[in-house]
Amino acid sequence: MRIIIGENYRDMSRVAADMMASQIILKPESVIGLATGGTPIGFYKELVSLHNQGKFSFKQVKTFNLDEYYGLDKNNLQSYHYYMVENLFKHIDIDLNNINIPDGTAKDIEAECKSYEAKIKNAGGIDMQLLGIGINGHIGFNEPDIKFEAITHLVNLDEETIEANSRFFTSIEEVPRSAISMGIKTIMHAKKIILLASGNEKAKVIERMLNGPITPDLPASILQLHPDVTLIVDKEAGELIRE
Ligand code: PGA
């Protein structure tokens, strides 16, 4: 695993945006996997800024988001669909037909998951996947004890995740209890992975992910087996990394 420790959050975001921009410059029809949450907001800002400087276009890019809350309509302000429009899609020249986010309101969830997985396959697979990490080691919404072989599926969120994400809602009761998420197998099939982490509350999980056993108790530990992962952290999240 390549490890880059940025001076601060902005530095972490810039390095990641540069990598994603380079991917799109080298392959304009790239298939990109996207993440939500607090961590990548700076990354999206930097990516939009590079795009606005005319360095590259998203016209031929296809995107697949990692996950979406179950039951939230795409116009719901807390949905990941809304987040993506606000933080990225409305600022760039992407073709809206090329955006893919699981539909949290689908009537037949199993069919939605199957079709999401098939769309990724038909697009030729994900060239570069962006990931965040939960304090419990989740990637996407693959909570501890996940099956490593899982593909896109409905997951129940851990109490820890519900609590962490309640900061984006007016009350904890409003946080959905489940979500549709790409599985670990889906994520592991991405050709390249960038994992971002910021702040000292992530330091411990980053250290465990890098040096601990590969176990479903810490879903991100499976990334030790992926051939092309770049971990980009700020100083705080990287403070326990032994080099
Ligand atoms: P965060 O979430 O970026 O809001 O910390 C990361 C995650 O839960 O994967």
Tab-separated table of C-alpha atoms and ligand atoms in Angstrom:
chain	number	residue	atom	x	y	z
A	1	MET	CA	0.000	0.000	0.000
A	2	ARG	CA	1.309	3.425	-0.939
A	3	ILE	CA	1.056	5.845	1.985
A	4	ILE	CA	0.989	9.622	1.618
A	5	ILE	CA	0.855	11.764	4.747
A	6	GLY	CA	-0.277	15.306	3.982
A	7	GLU	CA	0.544	18.299	6.142
A	8	ASN	CA	-3.126	18.993	6.725
A	9	TYR	CA	-6.658	18.353	5.424
A	10	ARG	CA	-6.215	20.629	2.408
A	11	ASP	CA	-3.006	18.900	1.442
A	12	MET	CA	-4.668	15.474	1.733
A	13	SER	CA	-7.560	16.684	-0.428
A	14	ARG	CA	-5.256	18.183	-3.064
A	15	VAL	CA	-3.113	15.076	-3.472
A	16	ALA	CA	-6.239	12.932	-3.906
A	17	ALA	CA	-7.798	15.367	-6.398
A	18	ASP	CA	-4.545	15.434	-8.396
A	19	MET	CA	-4.577	11.637	-8.585
A	20	MET	CA	-8.198	11.516	-9.722
A	21	ALA	CA	-7.620	14.291	-12.288
A	22	SER	CA	-4.577	12.423	-13.632
A	23	GLN	CA	-6.665	9.272	-13.977
A	24	ILE	CA	-9.270	11.170	-16.037
A	25	ILE	CA	-6.619	12.930	-18.142
A	26	LEU	CA	-4.979	9.590	-18.951
A	27	LYS	CA	-8.327	7.879	-19.609
A	28	PRO	CA	-11.132	10.371	-20.353
A	29	GLU	CA	-13.749	7.583	-20.324
A	30	SER	CA	-12.743	6.434	-16.838
A	31	VAL	CA	-15.206	4.691	-14.555
A	32	ILE	CA	-14.891	6.339	-11.159
A	33	GLY	CA	-16.180	5.109	-7.811
A	34	LEU	CA	-17.208	7.899	-5.454
A	35	ALA	CA	-17.642	8.256	-1.707
A	36	THR	CA	-19.603	10.611	0.535
A	37	GLY	CA	-19.263	11.735	4.168
A	38	GLY	CA	-17.343	14.576	5.755
A	39	THR	CA	-13.859	13.522	4.628
A	40	PRO	CA	-14.109	13.920	0.822
A	41	ILE	CA	-15.730	17.389	0.810
A	42	GLY	CA	-12.346	19.099	0.407
A	43	PHE	CA	-11.369	16.577	-2.264
A	44	TYR	CA	-14.468	17.477	-4.316
A	45	LYS	CA	-13.687	21.197	-3.957
A	46	GLU	CA	-10.160	20.662	-5.263
A	47	LEU	CA	-11.374	18.415	-8.083
A	48	VAL	CA	-13.951	21.008	-9.178
A	49	SER	CA	-11.252	23.661	-9.052
A	50	LEU	CA	-8.923	21.621	-11.321
A	51	HIS	CA	-11.846	21.030	-13.675
A	52	ASN	CA	-12.656	24.757	-13.734
A	53	GLN	CA	-9.074	25.495	-14.718
A	54	GLY	CA	-9.849	23.550	-17.895
A	55	LYS	CA	-7.467	20.723	-17.095
A	56	PHE	CA	-9.909	17.952	-18.001
A	57	SER	CA	-13.523	17.150	-18.771
A	58	PHE	CA	-15.994	14.754	-17.161
A	59	LYS	CA	-17.985	14.400	-20.414
A	60	GLN	CA	-17.055	10.762	-20.946
A	61	VAL	CA	-16.612	9.812	-17.271
A	62	LYS	CA	-19.023	7.369	-15.634
A	63	THR	CA	-19.484	7.413	-11.867
A	64	PHE	CA	-20.748	4.859	-9.345
A	65	ASN	CA	-21.313	5.835	-5.737
A	66	LEU	CA	-20.506	3.432	-2.950
A	67	ASP	CA	-23.789	3.631	-1.125
A	68	GLU	CA	-27.124	5.296	-0.402
A	69	TYR	CA	-29.391	5.368	2.633
A	70	TYR	CA	-32.350	3.045	2.447
A	71	GLY	CA	-35.645	4.889	2.206
A	72	LEU	CA	-34.274	8.326	1.318
A	73	ASP	CA	-35.502	9.854	-1.889
A	74	LYS	CA	-32.840	11.463	-4.084
A	75	ASN	CA	-34.249	14.917	-3.371
A	76	ASN	CA	-33.948	14.417	0.377
A	77	LEU	CA	-31.299	16.821	1.669
A	78	GLN	CA	-29.627	13.999	3.623
A	79	SER	CA	-29.463	11.596	0.699
A	80	TYR	CA	-26.103	10.843	-0.845
A	81	HIS	CA	-27.624	11.673	-4.187
A	82	TYR	CA	-28.247	15.226	-2.983
A	83	TYR	CA	-24.747	15.383	-1.462
A	84	MET	CA	-23.173	14.394	-4.787
A	85	VAL	CA	-25.147	16.980	-6.758
A	86	GLU	CA	-24.205	19.728	-4.300
A	87	ASN	CA	-20.539	18.807	-3.877
A	88	LEU	CA	-19.671	17.686	-7.385
A	89	PHE	CA	-22.176	17.090	-10.145
A	90	LYS	CA	-23.686	20.570	-10.389
A	91	HIS	CA	-20.216	22.096	-10.744
A	92	ILE	CA	-18.892	19.943	-13.603
A	93	ASP	CA	-19.704	18.977	-17.193
A	94	ILE	CA	-20.675	15.367	-16.479
A	95	ASP	CA	-23.469	13.769	-18.521
A	96	LEU	CA	-26.211	13.084	-15.951
A	97	ASN	CA	-26.921	9.759	-17.702
A	98	ASN	CA	-23.471	8.623	-16.606
A	99	ILE	CA	-24.114	9.090	-12.873
A	100	ASN	CA	-25.006	6.008	-10.857
A	101	ILE	CA	-26.088	5.944	-7.209
A	102	PRO	CA	-28.094	3.096	-5.664
A	103	ASP	CA	-31.797	3.951	-5.460
A	104	GLY	CA	-32.670	3.888	-1.761
A	105	THR	CA	-36.384	3.959	-2.576
A	106	ALA	CA	-36.431	1.047	-5.031
A	107	LYS	CA	-39.442	-1.217	-4.487
A	108	ASP	CA	-37.437	-4.355	-5.159
A	109	ILE	CA	-34.158	-3.843	-3.296
A	110	GLU	CA	-32.690	-7.159	-4.365
A	111	ALA	CA	-33.279	-6.343	-8.032
A	112	GLU	CA	-31.813	-2.863	-7.497
A	113	CYS	CA	-28.650	-4.346	-5.985
A	114	LYS	CA	-28.282	-6.889	-8.788
A	115	SER	CA	-28.790	-4.287	-11.468
A	116	TYR	CA	-26.293	-1.909	-9.792
A	117	GLU	CA	-23.666	-4.615	-9.802
A	118	ALA	CA	-24.437	-5.452	-13.445
A	119	LYS	CA	-24.131	-1.791	-14.452
A	120	ILE	CA	-20.639	-1.638	-12.936
A	121	LYS	CA	-19.656	-4.777	-14.830
A	122	ASN	CA	-21.130	-3.520	-18.109
A	123	ALA	CA	-19.236	-0.262	-17.725
A	124	GLY	CA	-16.032	-2.330	-17.695
A	125	GLY	CA	-15.440	-2.186	-13.931
A	126	ILE	CA	-14.245	0.660	-11.756
A	127	ASP	CA	-10.908	2.209	-12.752
A	128	MET	CA	-10.430	4.273	-9.605
A	129	GLN	CA	-12.452	4.018	-6.398
A	130	LEU	CA	-12.419	6.685	-3.698
A	131	LEU	CA	-13.009	5.470	-0.141
A	132	GLY	CA	-13.385	6.947	3.319
A	133	ILE	CA	-13.158	4.826	6.451
A	134	GLY	CA	-15.418	4.665	9.497
A	135	ILE	CA	-13.990	4.652	13.016
A	136	ASN	CA	-15.175	1.019	13.175
A	137	GLY	CA	-13.198	0.195	10.026
A	138	HIS	CA	-16.102	0.148	7.592
A	139	ILE	CA	-15.604	0.995	3.929
A	140	GLY	CA	-18.739	1.923	2.046
A	141	PHE	CA	-21.329	0.767	4.562
A	142	ASN	CA	-19.673	-2.623	5.024
A	143	GLU	CA	-19.841	-2.805	8.782
A	144	PRO	CA	-17.689	-5.149	10.939
A	145	ASP	CA	-18.492	-8.841	10.470
A	146	ILE	CA	-19.348	-8.334	6.833
A	147	LYS	CA	-18.807	-11.181	4.413
A	148	PHE	CA	-15.781	-10.355	2.288
A	149	GLU	CA	-17.497	-11.985	-0.703
A	150	ALA	CA	-20.529	-9.679	-0.560
A	151	ILE	CA	-21.505	-7.647	-3.615
A	152	THR	CA	-23.980	-4.732	-3.624
A	153	HIS	CA	-26.548	-5.437	-0.905
A	154	LEU	CA	-28.791	-4.011	1.791
A	155	VAL	CA	-26.926	-3.500	5.078
A	156	ASN	CA	-27.992	-2.664	8.611
A	157	LEU	CA	-25.961	0.216	9.983
A	158	ASP	CA	-24.038	-0.172	13.230
A	159	GLU	CA	-25.011	1.989	16.206
A	160	GLU	CA	-21.545	3.552	15.979
A	161	THR	CA	-22.150	4.563	12.364
A	162	ILE	CA	-25.628	5.893	13.116
A	163	GLU	CA	-24.166	7.991	15.903
A	164	ALA	CA	-21.241	9.246	13.792
A	165	ASN	CA	-23.555	10.209	10.928
A	166	SER	CA	-26.155	11.836	13.167
A	167	ARG	CA	-24.074	15.027	12.940
A	168	PHE	CA	-25.510	15.517	9.440
A	169	PHE	CA	-29.137	15.145	10.665
A	170	THR	CA	-31.219	17.228	13.087
A	171	SER	CA	-31.634	14.272	15.425
A	172	ILE	CA	-30.279	10.726	15.717
A	173	GLU	CA	-33.806	9.320	15.191
A	174	GLU	CA	-33.741	10.689	11.649
A	175	VAL	CA	-30.695	8.648	10.618
A	176	PRO	CA	-31.800	5.686	8.474
A	177	ARG	CA	-31.014	2.289	10.041
A	178	SER	CA	-30.039	0.667	6.758
A	179	ALA	CA	-28.463	1.405	3.401
A	180	ILE	CA	-27.621	-0.086	0.035
A	181	SER	CA	-23.872	-0.494	-0.275
A	182	MET	CA	-21.386	-1.926	-2.722
A	183	GLY	CA	-19.926	-5.026	-1.088
A	184	ILE	CA	-16.296	-5.729	-0.285
A	185	LYS	CA	-16.023	-7.870	-3.407
A	186	THR	CA	-17.297	-4.991	-5.548
A	187	ILE	CA	-14.757	-2.641	-3.961
A	188	MET	CA	-11.883	-5.126	-4.264
A	189	HIS	CA	-12.536	-5.418	-8.009
A	190	ALA	CA	-11.731	-1.716	-8.525
A	191	LYS	CA	-8.442	-1.424	-10.415
A	192	LYS	CA	-7.111	1.374	-8.208
A	193	ILE	CA	-8.247	2.557	-4.793
A	194	ILE	CA	-7.655	5.820	-2.953
A	195	LEU	CA	-8.519	5.806	0.739
A	196	LEU	CA	-8.782	9.130	2.567
A	197	ALA	CA	-8.713	9.710	6.310
A	198	SER	CA	-8.483	12.889	8.304
A	199	GLY	CA	-8.392	13.777	11.998
A	200	ASN	CA	-7.008	11.958	15.044
A	201	GLU	CA	-10.212	10.011	15.673
A	202	LYS	CA	-9.202	7.952	12.586
A	203	ALA	CA	-5.574	7.361	13.668
A	204	LYS	CA	-6.258	4.104	15.520
A	205	VAL	CA	-8.332	2.497	12.782
A	206	ILE	CA	-5.725	3.449	10.163
A	207	GLU	CA	-3.003	1.778	12.215
A	208	ARG	CA	-5.130	-1.359	12.677
A	209	MET	CA	-6.011	-1.449	8.989
A	210	LEU	CA	-2.327	-1.353	8.022
A	211	ASN	CA	-0.768	-3.607	10.647
A	212	GLY	CA	-3.531	-5.714	12.137
A	213	PRO	CA	-4.908	-9.051	10.974
A	214	ILE	CA	-7.077	-9.234	7.858
A	215	THR	CA	-10.450	-9.830	9.418
A	216	PRO	CA	-14.136	-9.114	8.810
A	217	ASP	CA	-14.049	-7.402	12.234
A	218	LEU	CA	-12.202	-4.593	10.480
A	219	PRO	CA	-13.550	-4.579	6.908
A	220	ALA	CA	-10.883	-2.136	5.605
A	221	SER	CA	-8.125	-4.626	6.574
A	222	ILE	CA	-8.926	-6.541	3.358
A	223	LEU	CA	-7.298	-3.670	1.471
A	224	GLN	CA	-3.925	-5.113	2.512
A	225	LEU	CA	-4.572	-7.666	-0.253
A	226	HIS	CA	-5.443	-5.163	-2.995
A	227	PRO	CA	-2.583	-4.549	-5.449
A	228	ASP	CA	-3.087	-0.812	-5.940
A	229	VAL	CA	-4.220	1.153	-2.896
A	230	THR	CA	-3.035	4.662	-2.066
A	231	LEU	CA	-3.761	5.739	1.484
A	232	ILE	CA	-3.786	9.512	1.841
A	233	VAL	CA	-4.072	10.913	5.354
A	234	ASP	CA	-3.468	14.182	7.109
A	235	LYS	CA	-0.930	14.298	9.953
A	236	GLU	CA	-3.530	13.586	12.644
A	237	ALA	CA	-4.988	10.484	10.988
A	238	GLY	CA	-1.449	9.303	10.211
A	239	GLU	CA	0.021	9.857	13.658
A	240	LEU	CA	0.185	6.139	14.557
A	241	ILE	CA	1.623	4.980	11.237
A	242	ARG	CA	5.007	3.336	11.737
A	243	GLU	CA	7.169	3.634	8.646
B	1	PGA	P1	-16.627	10.524	7.331
B	1	PGA	O1	-17.175	9.077	7.020
B	1	PGA	O2	-15.843	10.933	6.114
B	1	PGA	O3	-17.848	11.361	7.501
B	1	PGA	O4	-15.778	10.416	8.544
B	1	PGA	C1	-16.326	8.104	6.531
B	1	PGA	C2	-17.048	6.805	6.478
B	1	PGA	O5	-17.916	6.562	7.342
B	1	PGA	O6	-16.752	5.992	5.589
